[in-house]
Amino acid sequence: MAGATRRVRVARRRRRRLALVDNDLTDLQWEALRAAWGGCAYCGATDRPLQRDCVLPISRGGRYTLGNVVPACGPCNASKCNAEVVSWLRRKKLDERTFLLRHVEVRAVLTPTGTPHTDSAP
């Protein structure tokens, strides 16, 4: 019973945080992100459903925006939780350099020219 109460509190806090910031990722942008990555942005898995994961977590000031969201498989998304992405990649022994370079590349391709990146994500 205590676990259920905690989940309700955490969900309520998350909804409150999300309501306070501008989350402007459209369904069309999400589809473009999924196509550009071609699988999980972290481990490369293509055989699992993908979830929206904020590189800079909501709890650390991130938002659901084109520059901050990547597709992630369930295990990677759950494992990363609200951790800082580079330290999490190192802890999981995933190639952080490859991820960061690819993240910058995908952002450059999908972000309209002349639009500054306002996210503080890598």
mmCIF file of C-alpha atoms in Angstrom:
data_model
loop_
_atom_site.group_PDB
_atom_site.id
_atom_site.type_symbol
_atom_site.label_atom_id
_atom_site.label_comp_id
_atom_site.label_asym_id
_atom_site.label_seq_id
_atom_site.Cartn_x
_atom_site.Cartn_y
_atom_site.Cartn_z
ATOM 1 C CA MET A 1 0.000 0.000 0.000
ATOM 2 C CA ALA A 2 2.851 2.404 0.804
ATOM 3 C CA GLY A 3 4.317 1.812 -2.668
ATOM 4 C CA ALA A 4 1.054 2.836 -4.314
ATOM 5 C CA THR A 5 0.880 6.030 -2.253
ATOM 6 C CA ARG A 6 4.445 6.924 -3.217
ATOM 7 C CA ARG A 7 3.699 6.331 -6.919
ATOM 8 C CA VAL A 8 0.688 8.640 -6.698
ATOM 9 C CA ARG A 9 2.798 11.385 -5.062
ATOM 10 C CA VAL A 10 5.570 11.011 -7.642
ATOM 11 C CA ALA A 11 3.050 11.106 -10.513
ATOM 12 C CA ARG A 12 1.421 14.221 -9.055
ATOM 13 C CA ARG A 13 4.814 15.970 -8.709
ATOM 14 C CA ARG A 14 5.720 15.061 -12.280
ATOM 15 C CA ARG A 15 2.420 16.416 -13.645
ATOM 16 C CA ARG A 16 2.993 19.642 -11.726
ATOM 17 C CA ARG A 17 6.548 20.030 -13.105
ATOM 18 C CA LEU A 18 5.347 19.320 -16.650
ATOM 19 C CA ALA A 19 2.573 21.891 -16.356
ATOM 20 C CA LEU A 20 5.092 24.590 -15.396
ATOM 21 C CA VAL A 21 7.216 24.364 -18.551
ATOM 22 C CA ASP A 22 6.637 24.672 -22.279
ATOM 23 C CA ASN A 23 6.656 21.199 -23.828
ATOM 24 C CA ASP A 24 6.295 21.684 -27.548
ATOM 25 C CA LEU A 25 7.302 18.379 -29.174
ATOM 26 C CA THR A 26 4.718 17.604 -31.846
ATOM 27 C CA ASP A 27 3.709 14.126 -32.993
ATOM 28 C CA LEU A 28 5.272 14.878 -36.386
ATOM 29 C CA GLN A 29 8.591 15.817 -34.721
ATOM 30 C CA TRP A 30 8.467 12.652 -32.614
ATOM 31 C CA GLU A 31 8.018 10.536 -35.739
ATOM 32 C CA ALA A 32 10.945 12.362 -37.398
ATOM 33 C CA LEU A 33 13.117 11.695 -34.315
ATOM 34 C CA ARG A 34 12.241 8.008 -34.329
ATOM 35 C CA ALA A 35 13.038 7.752 -38.037
ATOM 36 C CA ALA A 36 16.318 9.677 -37.709
ATOM 37 C CA TRP A 37 17.594 7.525 -34.842
ATOM 38 C CA GLY A 38 16.327 4.256 -36.293
ATOM 39 C CA GLY A 39 16.100 2.625 -32.852
ATOM 40 C CA CYS A 40 16.984 3.318 -29.237
ATOM 41 C CA ALA A 41 19.276 6.342 -29.077
ATOM 42 C CA TYR A 42 21.249 4.747 -26.264
ATOM 43 C CA CYS A 43 21.650 1.036 -27.029
ATOM 44 C CA GLY A 44 20.475 0.915 -30.649
ATOM 45 C CA ALA A 45 17.744 -1.679 -30.022
ATOM 46 C CA THR A 46 15.248 -1.887 -32.880
ATOM 47 C CA ASP A 47 13.123 -4.789 -31.634
ATOM 48 C CA ARG A 48 11.318 -2.933 -28.827
ATOM 49 C CA PRO A 49 8.743 -0.153 -28.640
ATOM 50 C CA LEU A 50 10.373 3.265 -28.215
ATOM 51 C CA GLN A 51 9.514 5.838 -25.581
ATOM 52 C CA ARG A 52 10.192 9.567 -25.433
ATOM 53 C CA ASP A 53 13.150 10.206 -23.155
ATOM 54 C CA CYS A 54 14.428 13.629 -22.159
ATOM 55 C CA VAL A 55 18.222 13.818 -22.430
ATOM 56 C CA LEU A 56 18.101 16.500 -19.735
ATOM 57 C CA PRO A 57 15.424 15.059 -17.410
ATOM 58 C CA ILE A 58 12.291 17.034 -16.530
ATOM 59 C CA SER A 59 13.347 16.921 -12.865
ATOM 60 C CA ARG A 60 16.593 18.718 -13.806
ATOM 61 C CA GLY A 61 14.930 21.426 -15.902
ATOM 62 C CA GLY A 62 14.519 19.601 -19.218
ATOM 63 C CA ARG A 63 11.479 19.790 -21.471
ATOM 64 C CA TYR A 64 9.777 17.694 -24.114
ATOM 65 C CA THR A 65 11.254 19.563 -27.087
ATOM 66 C CA LEU A 66 12.823 18.531 -30.362
ATOM 67 C CA GLY A 67 16.316 19.270 -29.066
ATOM 68 C CA ASN A 68 15.932 17.401 -25.794
ATOM 69 C CA VAL A 69 13.972 14.249 -26.624
ATOM 70 C CA VAL A 70 15.411 11.017 -27.998
ATOM 71 C CA PRO A 71 13.763 7.664 -28.614
ATOM 72 C CA ALA A 72 14.664 5.121 -25.938
ATOM 73 C CA CYS A 73 13.692 1.513 -25.372
ATOM 74 C CA GLY A 74 11.895 0.787 -22.110
ATOM 75 C CA PRO A 75 14.892 -0.754 -20.325
ATOM 76 C CA CYS A 76 17.180 2.194 -21.180
ATOM 77 C CA ASN A 77 14.535 4.777 -20.284
ATOM 78 C CA ALA A 78 13.777 3.115 -16.947
ATOM 79 C CA SER A 79 17.454 2.632 -16.153
ATOM 80 C CA LYS A 80 18.395 6.226 -16.976
ATOM 81 C CA CYS A 81 15.516 7.605 -14.907
ATOM 82 C CA ASN A 82 16.588 11.177 -14.070
ATOM 83 C CA ALA A 83 20.338 10.600 -14.254
ATOM 84 C CA GLU A 84 22.711 12.866 -16.142
ATOM 85 C CA VAL A 85 23.100 11.257 -19.555
ATOM 86 C CA VAL A 86 26.913 11.054 -19.872
ATOM 87 C CA SER A 87 27.509 9.559 -16.433
ATOM 88 C CA TRP A 88 24.629 7.107 -17.024
ATOM 89 C CA LEU A 89 26.101 6.052 -20.399
ATOM 90 C CA ARG A 90 29.480 5.472 -18.755
ATOM 91 C CA ARG A 91 27.938 3.507 -15.905
ATOM 92 C CA LYS A 92 26.101 1.295 -18.433
ATOM 93 C CA LYS A 93 29.329 0.970 -20.485
ATOM 94 C CA LEU A 94 27.659 2.512 -23.539
ATOM 95 C CA ASP A 95 29.607 4.731 -25.950
ATOM 96 C CA GLU A 96 28.867 8.295 -24.833
ATOM 97 C CA ARG A 97 30.925 9.875 -27.631
ATOM 98 C CA THR A 98 28.908 8.090 -30.311
ATOM 99 C CA PHE A 99 25.633 9.089 -28.624
ATOM 100 C CA LEU A 100 26.623 12.755 -28.238
ATOM 101 C CA LEU A 101 27.871 13.089 -31.825
ATOM 102 C CA ARG A 102 24.732 11.428 -33.176
ATOM 103 C CA HIS A 103 22.522 13.595 -30.946
ATOM 104 C CA VAL A 104 24.113 16.774 -32.312
ATOM 105 C CA GLU A 105 23.804 15.443 -35.875
ATOM 106 C CA VAL A 106 20.103 14.572 -35.507
ATOM 107 C CA ARG A 107 19.359 17.934 -33.878
ATOM 108 C CA ALA A 108 21.105 19.768 -36.722
ATOM 109 C CA VAL A 109 19.125 17.868 -39.353
ATOM 110 C CA LEU A 110 15.727 18.218 -37.667
ATOM 111 C CA THR A 111 15.958 21.749 -36.272
ATOM 112 C CA PRO A 112 14.938 24.477 -38.716
ATOM 113 C CA THR A 113 17.829 26.741 -39.698
ATOM 114 C CA GLY A 114 18.009 29.999 -37.902
ATOM 115 C CA THR A 115 16.200 28.657 -34.854
ATOM 116 C CA PRO A 116 18.492 28.799 -31.829
ATOM 117 C CA HIS A 117 18.639 25.784 -29.531
ATOM 118 C CA THR A 118 17.181 26.828 -26.195
ATOM 119 C CA ASP A 119 17.619 23.537 -24.383
ATOM 120 C CA SER A 120 20.662 23.065 -22.242
ATOM 121 C CA ALA A 121 20.925 19.423 -23.277
ATOM 122 C CA PRO A 122 24.122 18.300 -25.015
#
